[in-house]
Each structure stands twice: as C-alpha cells, then as structure tokens.
Amino acid sequence: MSSVNDQDSLRYEIMEWKEKRNAIILAHNYELPEIQDIADVLGDSLTLARAAAQTYADVIVFCGVHFMAETAAILNPDKTVLLPDIHAGCSLADSITLADLRNWKSAYPGAAVVSYINTSAEVKAESDYCCTSSNAIKVVESIPEEKEILFLPDMFLGAYVQRATGRKNMHIWMGECHVHAGISPADVDNVFRDYPDAELLIHPECGCSTSSMYLLSEGQLPKERTHLLSTGGMLERAKNSPSSQFIIATETGILHQMEKENPNKTFIAANRSAVCPFMKMITLPKVLESLKENQHVVSVSETIRQRARLPIDRMIAIG
C-alpha cells in the first residue's frame, strides 16, 4: 500500500498530465477512495453517461469498468476514452451475450428490449432502450402498456421494476451481479437487529431487494425508513434525511463518499464483503500510466456505435 506522501505525489502528477492531455476523470461511486477523490465527476452510471455526453475534454479517463468506458466511447467517437485497467470487467454484463439476446428476441417478436447499462456495446446495439437503476422504472413506463418487454440482464432489478410498474407482459433475464446478489435478506435482518432505528437504503440489484419489497408491502419493514435507490439516490437520501444512522445495501465503495459528505452520520454496510474486485482494479499508478502513455484505449466499431447510440440517448433523455 502506498504512503500518504506517495499518494500526494501521484495525485499531483495525475493533475499535471490531465492538464497536458486536456482530460477529464470520471469515477464511479464504487471506486477506491483515492480514485473517488481525484475525480472531476463522481457518480452513478447515469450521471457518468451524461457527463461523458457533455464533456469538452479531448480525453476521458474512465475509472469504472469496461462497459462504462464503452458507453463513453459510443457517445464520443471523436474523443479518446481510456480505461486504466483493461481487465476491469463486470460479471453482470458477462451474463448475457449478443447471441443470447438474439435467441431471446426470436421467441418474442415485436417485444421492446430494455437493457440495463451494465451490458456490452453489442448488446446495447441490439436493444431499444438502455436504463440505469435510477431511471429503469421511468424507461419501462415510457413504453406502451400493450407492448411486451424483454428486460435484461439483472433479475433483481427486473423484479423490482416489474413490481413497481405492475407490468404483466415483462420478461426478465436471469442474470445477476455476483456482488449485489450476495447481499441477502439475512444480512439486512442481522444488521437491523443491531441498528433498529436506522434507515435502510437498498440498491435494486441486491439479492435482498425482492424480499424487501414484499416485506415492505406486508408492513414488516418500516415504510418511512426503507428506500430502494440507485447509488446516486442513496447519496441524496443520506444527505437530506434527518436520520443519523443508515444501513447500506450495495457495494461498500459508496461508504467513503457518504462518510465524507456526512461526517456526523453513521453508515453501516449490510454486508461488509460486498466488494467488487473489478471496481477496485483501478489505482492511482494505473490512472497516471494510462494518461502518460495513452494506454488502454476503449473503442467501439462505427456500426455498433451508431446502433447503440439510440438506446443510450433514450436513457439519458428519460428521467
């Protein structure tokens, strides 16, 4: 582990190279604390997609995972998109391939395909809409009620959206994020026993989300203190709520920002083992090397890019 002085030196050099390259650093809420702290824009997938679409920088350094950098490349064909570690992937994005989607579509001709942002560029190109956890409900609600929907790839987010919208003609792909799927109802129950007055903030990808919605409807979870939210929504709730204690059911990287913005509040991970190894692959030395060497450029073929742009634009425009 690098010392504080080493980190200061790396940060200073990164800022120098960022200026030389006319670069912007985008970082996801799950990144390492030192990566979050150097970001020009820090946020969830929708926030970062919007930032990528609006930037005037020549170079985008994406501190996240591969599908996020691909999305930035789709939105910015004339810019250089760098991923500091090219091996930073996503188990959820890997749970569906282009061939899988085409086979699924053939069974439901005419259905609208709604792809979560956590998908490859090829899958996005075969979709009608993209969405993030913060606008998935609004995206589904924008589709005519009589039209069948294929929602992919996250089954927990899909179940959450289906329950929230009441859509009966929605089919859900059985994929999952291995980190979020590992946050179980038992985890939430155990932490709630120790912090009975805390607010519970749950990401819809979590393995506990479906049961939590059921328990909410049955009155077994406190309605006024239980919220299913995107990471961006969690940060807003933590900041604006009068509560002083929060149980957080998502990847633990978000706790850094919560604690930094709310020093007088307490944040407890529902499962302290909910750590994405891919998000943690991005480090300060890798960011510097990527900037200095123009290393790990992420690009998308023009054919795929043009087709994938429409569902992403729809996502950015909705909600």
PDB file of C-alpha atoms in Angstrom:
ATOM      1  CA  MET A   1       0.000   0.000   0.000  1.00  0.00           C
ATOM      2  CA  SER A   2       1.389   3.435  -0.937  1.00  0.00           C
ATOM      3  CA  SER A   3       2.111   6.031   1.745  1.00  0.00           C
ATOM      4  CA  VAL A   4       0.273   9.353   2.055  1.00  0.00           C
ATOM      5  CA  ASN A   5       3.294  11.125   0.515  1.00  0.00           C
ATOM      6  CA  ASP A   6       3.341   8.673  -2.384  1.00  0.00           C
ATOM      7  CA  GLN A   7      -0.360   9.282  -2.987  1.00  0.00           C
ATOM      8  CA  ASP A   8       0.134  13.062  -2.864  1.00  0.00           C
ATOM      9  CA  SER A   9       2.919  12.786  -5.430  1.00  0.00           C
ATOM     10  CA  LEU A  10       0.791  10.577  -7.688  1.00  0.00           C
ATOM     11  CA  ARG A  11      -2.179  12.927  -7.433  1.00  0.00           C
ATOM     12  CA  TYR A  12      -0.005  15.920  -8.321  1.00  0.00           C
ATOM     13  CA  GLU A  13       1.458  14.149 -11.355  1.00  0.00           C
ATOM     14  CA  ILE A  14      -2.002  12.963 -12.472  1.00  0.00           C
ATOM     15  CA  MET A  15      -3.267  16.555 -12.358  1.00  0.00           C
ATOM     16  CA  GLU A  16      -0.273  17.693 -14.454  1.00  0.00           C
ATOM     17  CA  TRP A  17      -0.895  15.045 -17.098  1.00  0.00           C
ATOM     18  CA  LYS A  18      -4.620  15.656 -17.044  1.00  0.00           C
ATOM     19  CA  GLU A  19      -3.950  19.288 -17.956  1.00  0.00           C
ATOM     20  CA  LYS A  20      -1.453  18.311 -20.686  1.00  0.00           C
ATOM     21  CA  ARG A  21      -3.949  15.916 -22.261  1.00  0.00           C
ATOM     22  CA  ASN A  22      -6.998  18.153 -21.733  1.00  0.00           C
ATOM     23  CA  ALA A  23      -8.528  15.157 -19.952  1.00  0.00           C
ATOM     24  CA  ILE A  24     -11.469  14.608 -17.635  1.00  0.00           C
ATOM     25  CA  ILE A  25     -11.565  11.912 -14.966  1.00  0.00           C
ATOM     26  CA  LEU A  26     -14.917  10.179 -14.449  1.00  0.00           C
ATOM     27  CA  ALA A  27     -15.240   7.797 -11.498  1.00  0.00           C
ATOM     28  CA  HIS A  28     -17.972   5.516 -10.254  1.00  0.00           C
ATOM     29  CA  ASN A  29     -19.207   5.570  -6.651  1.00  0.00           C
ATOM     30  CA  TYR A  30     -17.726   2.094  -6.067  1.00  0.00           C
ATOM     31  CA  GLU A  31     -14.130   3.024  -6.872  1.00  0.00           C
ATOM     32  CA  LEU A  32     -11.317   3.124  -4.298  1.00  0.00           C
ATOM     33  CA  PRO A  33     -11.457   6.221  -2.037  1.00  0.00           C
ATOM     34  CA  GLU A  34      -8.290   7.743  -3.534  1.00  0.00           C
ATOM     35  CA  ILE A  35      -9.781   7.380  -7.030  1.00  0.00           C
ATOM     36  CA  GLN A  36     -13.056   8.981  -5.959  1.00  0.00           C
ATOM     37  CA  ASP A  37     -11.085  11.880  -4.516  1.00  0.00           C
ATOM     38  CA  ILE A  38      -9.359  12.782  -7.830  1.00  0.00           C
ATOM     39  CA  ALA A  39     -12.489  12.574  -9.989  1.00  0.00           C
ATOM     40  CA  ASP A  40     -13.811  15.574 -11.887  1.00  0.00           C
ATOM     41  CA  VAL A  41     -17.188  13.842 -11.921  1.00  0.00           C
ATOM     42  CA  LEU A  42     -18.109  11.178  -9.377  1.00  0.00           C
ATOM     43  CA  GLY A  43     -21.434   9.414  -9.630  1.00  0.00           C
ATOM     44  CA  ASP A  44     -23.633   6.546 -10.712  1.00  0.00           C
ATOM     45  CA  SER A  45     -23.860   5.166 -14.249  1.00  0.00           C
ATOM     46  CA  LEU A  46     -26.474   7.697 -15.424  1.00  0.00           C
ATOM     47  CA  THR A  47     -24.548  10.677 -14.018  1.00  0.00           C
ATOM     48  CA  LEU A  48     -21.352   9.479 -15.665  1.00  0.00           C
ATOM     49  CA  ALA A  49     -23.045   8.786 -19.018  1.00  0.00           C
ATOM     50  CA  ARG A  50     -24.449  12.321 -19.001  1.00  0.00           C
ATOM     51  CA  ALA A  51     -21.054  13.756 -18.085  1.00  0.00           C
ATOM     52  CA  ALA A  52     -19.415  11.791 -20.907  1.00  0.00           C
ATOM     53  CA  ALA A  53     -22.025  13.081 -23.364  1.00  0.00           C
ATOM     54  CA  GLN A  54     -21.466  16.710 -22.347  1.00  0.00           C
ATOM     55  CA  THR A  55     -17.691  16.984 -21.864  1.00  0.00           C
ATOM     56  CA  TYR A  56     -15.456  19.216 -23.966  1.00  0.00           C
ATOM     57  CA  ALA A  57     -12.328  17.303 -22.906  1.00  0.00           C
ATOM     58  CA  ASP A  58     -10.211  15.582 -25.546  1.00  0.00           C
ATOM     59  CA  VAL A  59      -9.530  12.567 -23.324  1.00  0.00           C
ATOM     60  CA  ILE A  60     -11.911  10.733 -20.980  1.00  0.00           C
ATOM     61  CA  VAL A  61     -10.246   8.670 -18.269  1.00  0.00           C
ATOM     62  CA  PHE A  62     -12.970   6.306 -17.089  1.00  0.00           C
ATOM     63  CA  CYS A  63     -12.405   4.957 -13.598  1.00  0.00           C
ATOM     64  CA  GLY A  64     -15.002   2.241 -13.596  1.00  0.00           C
ATOM     65  CA  VAL A  65     -15.470  -0.968 -15.561  1.00  0.00           C
ATOM     66  CA  HIS A  66     -15.321  -1.854 -19.242  1.00  0.00           C
ATOM     67  CA  PHE A  67     -18.987  -1.380 -20.205  1.00  0.00           C
ATOM     68  CA  MET A  68     -18.880   2.161 -18.757  1.00  0.00           C
ATOM     69  CA  ALA A  69     -15.862   3.096 -20.866  1.00  0.00           C
ATOM     70  CA  GLU A  70     -17.582   1.579 -23.913  1.00  0.00           C
ATOM     71  CA  THR A  71     -20.635   3.755 -23.251  1.00  0.00           C
ATOM     72  CA  ALA A  72     -18.410   6.834 -23.139  1.00  0.00           C
ATOM     73  CA  ALA A  73     -16.800   5.764 -26.430  1.00  0.00           C
ATOM     74  CA  ILE A  74     -20.229   5.323 -28.041  1.00  0.00           C
ATOM     75  CA  LEU A  75     -21.165   8.864 -27.005  1.00  0.00           C
ATOM     76  CA  ASN A  76     -17.806  10.382 -28.023  1.00  0.00           C
ATOM     77  CA  PRO A  77     -16.485   8.936 -31.291  1.00  0.00           C
ATOM     78  CA  ASP A  78     -14.030  11.826 -31.714  1.00  0.00           C
ATOM     79  CA  LYS A  79     -12.530  11.592 -28.217  1.00  0.00           C
ATOM     80  CA  THR A  80     -10.026   9.219 -26.655  1.00  0.00           C
ATOM     81  CA  VAL A  81     -11.510   7.030 -23.915  1.00  0.00           C
ATOM     82  CA  LEU A  82      -9.055   5.392 -21.526  1.00  0.00           C
ATOM     83  CA  LEU A  83      -9.733   2.596 -19.037  1.00  0.00           C
ATOM     84  CA  PRO A  84      -6.780   2.489 -16.599  1.00  0.00           C
ATOM     85  CA  ASP A  85      -7.067  -1.299 -16.253  1.00  0.00           C
ATOM     86  CA  ILE A  86      -8.370  -3.026 -19.370  1.00  0.00           C
ATOM     87  CA  HIS A  87      -9.239  -6.133 -17.316  1.00  0.00           C
ATOM     88  CA  ALA A  88     -11.824  -4.281 -15.194  1.00  0.00           C
ATOM     89  CA  GLY A  89     -14.905  -6.194 -16.333  1.00  0.00           C
ATOM     90  CA  CYS A  90     -18.374  -6.906 -14.946  1.00  0.00           C
ATOM     91  CA  SER A  91     -19.966 -10.240 -14.030  1.00  0.00           C
ATOM     92  CA  LEU A  92     -23.433  -8.841 -14.739  1.00  0.00           C
ATOM     93  CA  ALA A  93     -22.507  -7.598 -18.220  1.00  0.00           C
ATOM     94  CA  ASP A  94     -20.975 -11.025 -18.909  1.00  0.00           C
ATOM     95  CA  SER A  95     -24.244 -12.785 -18.023  1.00  0.00           C
ATOM     96  CA  ILE A  96     -25.749 -12.120 -21.477  1.00  0.00           C
ATOM     97  CA  THR A  97     -24.145 -12.235 -24.931  1.00  0.00           C
ATOM     98  CA  LEU A  98     -25.291 -10.922 -28.286  1.00  0.00           C
ATOM     99  CA  ALA A  99     -26.223 -14.482 -29.334  1.00  0.00           C
ATOM    100  CA  ASP A 100     -28.236 -14.924 -26.129  1.00  0.00           C
ATOM    101  CA  LEU A 101     -30.197 -11.749 -26.792  1.00  0.00           C
ATOM    102  CA  ARG A 102     -30.884 -12.564 -30.423  1.00  0.00           C
ATOM    103  CA  ASN A 103     -32.191 -16.015 -29.471  1.00  0.00           C
ATOM    104  CA  TRP A 104     -34.385 -14.491 -26.759  1.00  0.00           C
ATOM    105  CA  LYS A 105     -35.762 -11.849 -29.146  1.00  0.00           C
ATOM    106  CA  SER A 106     -36.687 -14.544 -31.673  1.00  0.00           C
ATOM    107  CA  ALA A 107     -39.040 -16.069 -29.086  1.00  0.00           C
ATOM    108  CA  TYR A 108     -40.800 -12.707 -28.548  1.00  0.00           C
ATOM    109  CA  PRO A 109     -41.021 -10.969 -31.942  1.00  0.00           C
ATOM    110  CA  GLY A 110     -42.020  -7.320 -31.623  1.00  0.00           C
ATOM    111  CA  ALA A 111     -41.066  -7.019 -27.945  1.00  0.00           C
ATOM    112  CA  ALA A 112     -39.214  -3.916 -26.771  1.00  0.00           C
ATOM    113  CA  VAL A 113     -35.746  -4.683 -25.400  1.00  0.00           C
ATOM    114  CA  VAL A 114     -34.693  -2.726 -22.309  1.00  0.00           C
ATOM    115  CA  SER A 115     -31.039  -3.258 -21.458  1.00  0.00           C
ATOM    116  CA  TYR A 116     -29.526  -2.193 -18.180  1.00  0.00           C
ATOM    117  CA  ILE A 117     -26.436  -0.036 -18.688  1.00  0.00           C
ATOM    118  CA  ASN A 118     -24.385  -2.993 -17.352  1.00  0.00           C
ATOM    119  CA  THR A 119     -24.156  -4.643 -20.790  1.00  0.00           C
ATOM    120  CA  SER A 120     -21.707  -4.804 -23.669  1.00  0.00           C
ATOM    121  CA  ALA A 121     -21.854  -2.393 -26.611  1.00  0.00           C
ATOM    122  CA  GLU A 122     -23.040  -5.264 -28.837  1.00  0.00           C
ATOM    123  CA  VAL A 123     -25.992  -5.974 -26.549  1.00  0.00           C
ATOM    124  CA  LYS A 124     -26.859  -2.272 -26.376  1.00  0.00           C
ATOM    125  CA  ALA A 125     -26.831  -2.149 -30.173  1.00  0.00           C
ATOM    126  CA  GLU A 126     -29.449  -4.928 -30.243  1.00  0.00           C
ATOM    127  CA  SER A 127     -31.671  -3.055 -27.749  1.00  0.00           C
ATOM    128  CA  ASP A 128     -34.423  -0.444 -27.996  1.00  0.00           C
ATOM    129  CA  TYR A 129     -33.730   1.297 -24.692  1.00  0.00           C
ATOM    130  CA  CYS A 130     -30.981   1.386 -22.118  1.00  0.00           C
ATOM    131  CA  CYS A 131     -31.610   2.252 -18.474  1.00  0.00           C
ATOM    132  CA  THR A 132     -29.863   2.617 -15.152  1.00  0.00           C
ATOM    133  CA  SER A 133     -31.207   1.729 -11.722  1.00  0.00           C
ATOM    134  CA  SER A 134     -32.140   5.389 -11.229  1.00  0.00           C
ATOM    135  CA  ASN A 135     -34.432   5.602 -14.268  1.00  0.00           C
ATOM    136  CA  ALA A 136     -35.396   1.978 -15.060  1.00  0.00           C
ATOM    137  CA  ILE A 137     -38.972   2.470 -13.839  1.00  0.00           C
ATOM    138  CA  LYS A 138     -39.429   5.604 -15.958  1.00  0.00           C
ATOM    139  CA  VAL A 139     -37.980   3.885 -19.023  1.00  0.00           C
ATOM    140  CA  VAL A 140     -40.408   0.954 -18.690  1.00  0.00           C
ATOM    141  CA  GLU A 141     -43.320   3.326 -18.047  1.00  0.00           C
ATOM    142  CA  SER A 142     -42.484   5.197 -21.273  1.00  0.00           C
ATOM    143  CA  ILE A 143     -43.192   2.051 -23.333  1.00  0.00           C
ATOM    144  CA  PRO A 144     -46.825   1.480 -24.418  1.00  0.00           C
ATOM    145  CA  GLU A 145     -48.602  -0.848 -21.964  1.00  0.00           C
ATOM    146  CA  GLU A 146     -49.666  -3.314 -24.649  1.00  0.00           C
ATOM    147  CA  LYS A 147     -46.081  -3.892 -25.826  1.00  0.00           C
ATOM    148  CA  GLU A 148     -44.153  -6.845 -24.400  1.00  0.00           C
ATOM    149  CA  ILE A 149     -40.832  -6.028 -22.774  1.00  0.00           C
ATOM    150  CA  LEU A 150     -37.618  -8.045 -22.547  1.00  0.00           C
ATOM    151  CA  PHE A 151     -35.679  -6.681 -19.570  1.00  0.00           C
ATOM    152  CA  LEU A 152     -32.038  -7.645 -19.161  1.00  0.00           C
ATOM    153  CA  PRO A 153     -29.738  -8.731 -17.674  1.00  0.00           C
ATOM    154  CA  ASP A 154     -30.324  -8.204 -13.919  1.00  0.00           C
ATOM    155  CA  MET A 155     -33.126 -10.323 -12.461  1.00  0.00           C
ATOM    156  CA  PHE A 156     -33.308  -8.428  -9.158  1.00  0.00           C
ATOM    157  CA  LEU A 157     -33.592  -5.017 -10.808  1.00  0.00           C
ATOM    158  CA  GLY A 158     -36.078  -6.516 -13.277  1.00  0.00           C
ATOM    159  CA  ALA A 159     -38.252  -7.918 -10.470  1.00  0.00           C
ATOM    160  CA  TYR A 160     -38.127  -4.549  -8.697  1.00  0.00           C
ATOM    161  CA  VAL A 161     -39.187  -2.671 -11.854  1.00  0.00           C
ATOM    162  CA  GLN A 162     -41.936  -5.178 -12.654  1.00  0.00           C
ATOM    163  CA  ARG A 163     -43.391  -4.894  -9.170  1.00  0.00           C
ATOM    164  CA  ALA A 164     -43.135  -1.094  -9.168  1.00  0.00           C
ATOM    165  CA  THR A 165     -44.779  -0.707 -12.599  1.00  0.00           C
ATOM    166  CA  GLY A 166     -47.234  -3.609 -12.426  1.00  0.00           C
ATOM    167  CA  ARG A 167     -46.216  -4.716 -15.938  1.00  0.00           C
ATOM    168  CA  LYS A 168     -47.539  -8.229 -16.550  1.00  0.00           C
ATOM    169  CA  ASN A 169     -46.030  -8.545 -20.045  1.00  0.00           C
ATOM    170  CA  MET A 170     -42.427  -8.063 -18.922  1.00  0.00           C
ATOM    171  CA  HIS A 171     -39.950 -10.916 -19.287  1.00  0.00           C
ATOM    172  CA  ILE A 172     -36.768 -10.852 -17.209  1.00  0.00           C
ATOM    173  CA  TRP A 173     -33.338 -12.297 -17.992  1.00  0.00           C
ATOM    174  CA  MET A 174     -31.909 -14.382 -15.151  1.00  0.00           C
ATOM    175  CA  GLY A 175     -28.597 -12.555 -14.746  1.00  0.00           C
ATOM    176  CA  GLU A 176     -27.061 -11.058 -11.623  1.00  0.00           C
ATOM    177  CA  CYS A 177     -24.182  -9.034 -10.267  1.00  0.00           C
ATOM    178  CA  HIS A 178     -22.332 -11.516  -8.071  1.00  0.00           C
ATOM    179  CA  VAL A 179     -21.533  -8.794  -5.518  1.00  0.00           C
ATOM    180  CA  HIS A 180     -25.071  -7.450  -5.148  1.00  0.00           C
ATOM    181  CA  ALA A 181     -26.633 -10.904  -5.332  1.00  0.00           C
ATOM    182  CA  GLY A 182     -24.551 -11.802  -2.286  1.00  0.00           C
ATOM    183  CA  ILE A 183     -26.322  -9.212  -0.113  1.00  0.00           C
ATOM    184  CA  SER A 184     -29.060 -11.414   1.326  1.00  0.00           C
ATOM    185  CA  PRO A 185     -32.223 -10.776   3.351  1.00  0.00           C
ATOM    186  CA  ALA A 186     -30.452 -12.422   6.294  1.00  0.00           C
ATOM    187  CA  ASP A 187     -27.653  -9.829   6.064  1.00  0.00           C
ATOM    188  CA  VAL A 188     -30.157  -6.992   6.288  1.00  0.00           C
ATOM    189  CA  ASP A 189     -32.043  -8.674   9.122  1.00  0.00           C
ATOM    190  CA  ASN A 190     -28.873  -9.206  11.148  1.00  0.00           C
ATOM    191  CA  VAL A 191     -27.737  -5.592  10.862  1.00  0.00           C
ATOM    192  CA  PHE A 192     -31.242  -4.271  11.560  1.00  0.00           C
ATOM    193  CA  ARG A 193     -31.194  -6.057  14.917  1.00  0.00           C
ATOM    194  CA  ASP A 194     -28.156  -4.007  15.939  1.00  0.00           C
ATOM    195  CA  TYR A 195     -29.455  -0.732  14.466  1.00  0.00           C
ATOM    196  CA  PRO A 196     -33.258  -0.884  14.798  1.00  0.00           C
ATOM    197  CA  ASP A 197     -33.711   2.879  14.276  1.00  0.00           C
ATOM    198  CA  ALA A 198     -31.561   3.147  11.155  1.00  0.00           C
ATOM    199  CA  GLU A 199     -32.800   3.924   7.669  1.00  0.00           C
ATOM    200  CA  LEU A 200     -32.341   1.083   5.193  1.00  0.00           C
ATOM    201  CA  LEU A 201     -31.068   2.068   1.733  1.00  0.00           C
ATOM    202  CA  ILE A 202     -31.141  -0.809  -0.766  1.00  0.00           C
ATOM    203  CA  HIS A 203     -29.811  -0.956  -4.318  1.00  0.00           C
ATOM    204  CA  PRO A 204     -32.340  -2.716  -6.607  1.00  0.00           C
ATOM    205  CA  GLU A 205     -29.625  -5.115  -7.868  1.00  0.00           C
ATOM    206  CA  CYS A 206     -29.296  -6.635  -4.397  1.00  0.00           C
ATOM    207  CA  GLY A 207     -30.333 -10.177  -3.596  1.00  0.00           C
ATOM    208  CA  CYS A 208     -32.408  -8.715  -0.759  1.00  0.00           C
ATOM    209  CA  SER A 209     -34.381  -6.264  -2.928  1.00  0.00           C
ATOM    210  CA  THR A 210     -37.261  -8.560  -3.933  1.00  0.00           C
ATOM    211  CA  SER A 211     -37.863  -9.807  -0.394  1.00  0.00           C
ATOM    212  CA  SER A 212     -37.559  -6.255   0.938  1.00  0.00           C
ATOM    213  CA  MET A 213     -40.317  -5.062  -1.411  1.00  0.00           C
ATOM    214  CA  TYR A 214     -42.519  -7.926  -0.215  1.00  0.00           C
ATOM    215  CA  LEU A 215     -41.763  -7.225   3.461  1.00  0.00           C
ATOM    216  CA  LEU A 216     -42.494  -3.547   2.872  1.00  0.00           C
ATOM    217  CA  SER A 217     -45.909  -4.376   1.397  1.00  0.00           C
ATOM    218  CA  GLU A 218     -46.601  -6.659   4.387  1.00  0.00           C
ATOM    219  CA  GLY A 219     -45.611  -3.978   6.878  1.00  0.00           C
ATOM    220  CA  GLN A 220     -42.656  -5.990   8.187  1.00  0.00           C
ATOM    221  CA  LEU A 221     -40.152  -3.283   7.213  1.00  0.00           C
ATOM    222  CA  PRO A 222     -40.695   0.355   8.235  1.00  0.00           C
ATOM    223  CA  LYS A 223     -42.054   2.076   5.130  1.00  0.00           C
ATOM    224  CA  GLU A 224     -40.832   5.522   6.112  1.00  0.00           C
ATOM    225  CA  ARG A 225     -37.290   4.229   6.713  1.00  0.00           C
ATOM    226  CA  THR A 226     -36.814   1.758   3.842  1.00  0.00           C
ATOM    227  CA  HIS A 227     -35.813   3.021   0.403  1.00  0.00           C
ATOM    228  CA  LEU A 228     -34.820   1.210  -2.800  1.00  0.00           C
ATOM    229  CA  LEU A 229     -32.498   3.615  -4.598  1.00  0.00           C
ATOM    230  CA  SER A 230     -29.704   3.932  -7.140  1.00  0.00           C
ATOM    231  CA  THR A 231     -26.303   4.844  -5.734  1.00  0.00           C
ATOM    232  CA  GLY A 232     -26.965   8.469  -6.673  1.00  0.00           C
ATOM    233  CA  GLY A 233     -30.320   8.284  -4.900  1.00  0.00           C
ATOM    234  CA  MET A 234     -28.667   6.801  -1.815  1.00  0.00           C
ATOM    235  CA  LEU A 235     -26.211   9.692  -1.618  1.00  0.00           C
ATOM    236  CA  GLU A 236     -29.016  12.236  -1.898  1.00  0.00           C
ATOM    237  CA  ARG A 237     -31.100  10.469   0.749  1.00  0.00           C
ATOM    238  CA  ALA A 238     -28.145  10.235   3.137  1.00  0.00           C
ATOM    239  CA  LYS A 239     -27.500  13.955   2.752  1.00  0.00           C
ATOM    240  CA  ASN A 240     -31.083  15.180   3.060  1.00  0.00           C
ATOM    241  CA  SER A 241     -32.580  12.761   5.590  1.00  0.00           C
ATOM    242  CA  PRO A 242     -32.831  13.810   9.246  1.00  0.00           C
ATOM    243  CA  SER A 243     -31.807  10.270  10.265  1.00  0.00           C
ATOM    244  CA  SER A 244     -28.375   9.782  11.803  1.00  0.00           C
ATOM    245  CA  GLN A 245     -27.918   6.062  11.065  1.00  0.00           C
ATOM    246  CA  PHE A 246     -28.120   4.250   7.725  1.00  0.00           C
ATOM    247  CA  ILE A 247     -27.786   0.608   6.722  1.00  0.00           C
ATOM    248  CA  ILE A 248     -26.392   0.493   3.179  1.00  0.00           C
ATOM    249  CA  ALA A 249     -27.167  -2.497   0.956  1.00  0.00           C
ATOM    250  CA  THR A 250     -24.866  -2.052  -2.022  1.00  0.00           C
ATOM    251  CA  GLU A 251     -21.162  -2.291  -2.891  1.00  0.00           C
ATOM    252  CA  THR A 252     -19.179  -0.873   0.021  1.00  0.00           C
ATOM    253  CA  GLY A 253     -17.224   1.689  -2.022  1.00  0.00           C
ATOM    254  CA  ILE A 254     -20.077   4.154  -1.654  1.00  0.00           C
ATOM    255  CA  LEU A 255     -19.474   4.445   2.103  1.00  0.00           C
ATOM    256  CA  HIS A 256     -16.421   6.657   1.517  1.00  0.00           C
ATOM    257  CA  GLN A 257     -18.433   9.385  -0.162  1.00  0.00           C
ATOM    258  CA  MET A 258     -21.288   9.086   2.327  1.00  0.00           C
ATOM    259  CA  GLU A 259     -18.971   9.459   5.303  1.00  0.00           C
ATOM    260  CA  LYS A 260     -17.066  12.304   3.652  1.00  0.00           C
ATOM    261  CA  GLU A 261     -20.250  14.280   2.918  1.00  0.00           C
ATOM    262  CA  ASN A 262     -21.973  13.460   6.235  1.00  0.00           C
ATOM    263  CA  PRO A 263     -19.327  13.315   8.991  1.00  0.00           C
ATOM    264  CA  ASN A 264     -21.923  13.402  11.777  1.00  0.00           C
ATOM    265  CA  LYS A 265     -23.884  10.407  10.495  1.00  0.00           C
ATOM    266  CA  THR A 266     -23.225   6.667  10.805  1.00  0.00           C
ATOM    267  CA  PHE A 267     -23.208   4.319   7.792  1.00  0.00           C
ATOM    268  CA  ILE A 268     -23.234   0.546   8.201  1.00  0.00           C
ATOM    269  CA  ALA A 269     -22.678  -1.899   5.347  1.00  0.00           C
ATOM    270  CA  ALA A 270     -25.402  -4.565   5.166  1.00  0.00           C
ATOM    271  CA  ASN A 271     -22.640  -6.938   4.059  1.00  0.00           C
ATOM    272  CA  ARG A 272     -19.024  -5.825   4.519  1.00  0.00           C
ATOM    273  CA  SER A 273     -17.915  -8.450   1.994  1.00  0.00           C
ATOM    274  CA  ALA A 274     -19.856  -6.750  -0.815  1.00  0.00           C
ATOM    275  CA  VAL A 275     -16.715  -5.566  -2.605  1.00  0.00           C
ATOM    276  CA  CYS A 276     -16.425  -5.573  -6.405  1.00  0.00           C
ATOM    277  CA  PRO A 277     -12.912  -6.743  -7.336  1.00  0.00           C
ATOM    278  CA  PHE A 278     -13.253  -5.206 -10.802  1.00  0.00           C
ATOM    279  CA  MET A 279     -14.023  -1.710  -9.486  1.00  0.00           C
ATOM    280  CA  LYS A 280     -11.033  -1.937  -7.153  1.00  0.00           C
ATOM    281  CA  MET A 281      -8.632  -2.710 -10.020  1.00  0.00           C
ATOM    282  CA  ILE A 282      -8.294   0.985 -10.876  1.00  0.00           C
ATOM    283  CA  THR A 283      -5.451   2.568  -8.860  1.00  0.00           C
ATOM    284  CA  LEU A 284      -3.626   5.903  -8.870  1.00  0.00           C
ATOM    285  CA  PRO A 285      -0.495   4.454 -10.563  1.00  0.00           C
ATOM    286  CA  LYS A 286      -2.682   2.937 -13.295  1.00  0.00           C
ATOM    287  CA  VAL A 287      -4.501   6.244 -13.866  1.00  0.00           C
ATOM    288  CA  LEU A 288      -1.162   8.036 -14.220  1.00  0.00           C
ATOM    289  CA  GLU A 289       0.259   5.397 -16.560  1.00  0.00           C
ATOM    290  CA  SER A 290      -2.888   5.475 -18.670  1.00  0.00           C
ATOM    291  CA  LEU A 291      -2.649   9.263 -19.038  1.00  0.00           C
ATOM    292  CA  LYS A 292       1.092   9.342 -19.710  1.00  0.00           C
ATOM    293  CA  GLU A 293       1.137   6.510 -22.236  1.00  0.00           C
ATOM    294  CA  ASN A 294      -2.353   6.952 -23.729  1.00  0.00           C
ATOM    295  CA  GLN A 295      -2.800   3.384 -22.540  1.00  0.00           C
ATOM    296  CA  HIS A 296      -5.828   1.070 -22.765  1.00  0.00           C
ATOM    297  CA  VAL A 297      -7.924   2.951 -25.306  1.00  0.00           C
ATOM    298  CA  VAL A 298     -11.500   1.664 -25.427  1.00  0.00           C
ATOM    299  CA  SER A 299     -13.200   1.954 -28.808  1.00  0.00           C
ATOM    300  CA  VAL A 300     -16.332   0.635 -30.488  1.00  0.00           C
ATOM    301  CA  SER A 301     -16.781  -0.152 -34.191  1.00  0.00           C
ATOM    302  CA  GLU A 302     -18.746   2.505 -36.052  1.00  0.00           C
ATOM    303  CA  THR A 303     -21.504   0.035 -36.995  1.00  0.00           C
ATOM    304  CA  ILE A 304     -22.064  -0.979 -33.357  1.00  0.00           C
ATOM    305  CA  ARG A 305     -21.639   2.590 -32.141  1.00  0.00           C
ATOM    306  CA  GLN A 306     -24.350   4.010 -34.383  1.00  0.00           C
ATOM    307  CA  ARG A 307     -26.859   1.330 -33.380  1.00  0.00           C
ATOM    308  CA  ALA A 308     -26.038   1.547 -29.676  1.00  0.00           C
ATOM    309  CA  ARG A 309     -26.287   5.331 -29.589  1.00  0.00           C
ATOM    310  CA  LEU A 310     -30.092   5.459 -29.901  1.00  0.00           C
ATOM    311  CA  PRO A 311     -30.969   3.357 -26.808  1.00  0.00           C
ATOM    312  CA  ILE A 312     -28.327   5.240 -24.788  1.00  0.00           C
ATOM    313  CA  ASP A 313     -29.703   8.606 -25.923  1.00  0.00           C
ATOM    314  CA  ARG A 314     -33.167   7.448 -24.875  1.00  0.00           C
ATOM    315  CA  MET A 315     -31.794   6.501 -21.457  1.00  0.00           C
ATOM    316  CA  ILE A 316     -30.122   9.884 -20.982  1.00  0.00           C
ATOM    317  CA  ALA A 317     -33.285  11.719 -22.019  1.00  0.00           C
ATOM    318  CA  ILE A 318     -35.646   9.817 -19.686  1.00  0.00           C
ATOM    319  CA  GLY A 319     -35.751  10.757 -16.028  1.00  0.00           C
TER     320      GLY A 319
END
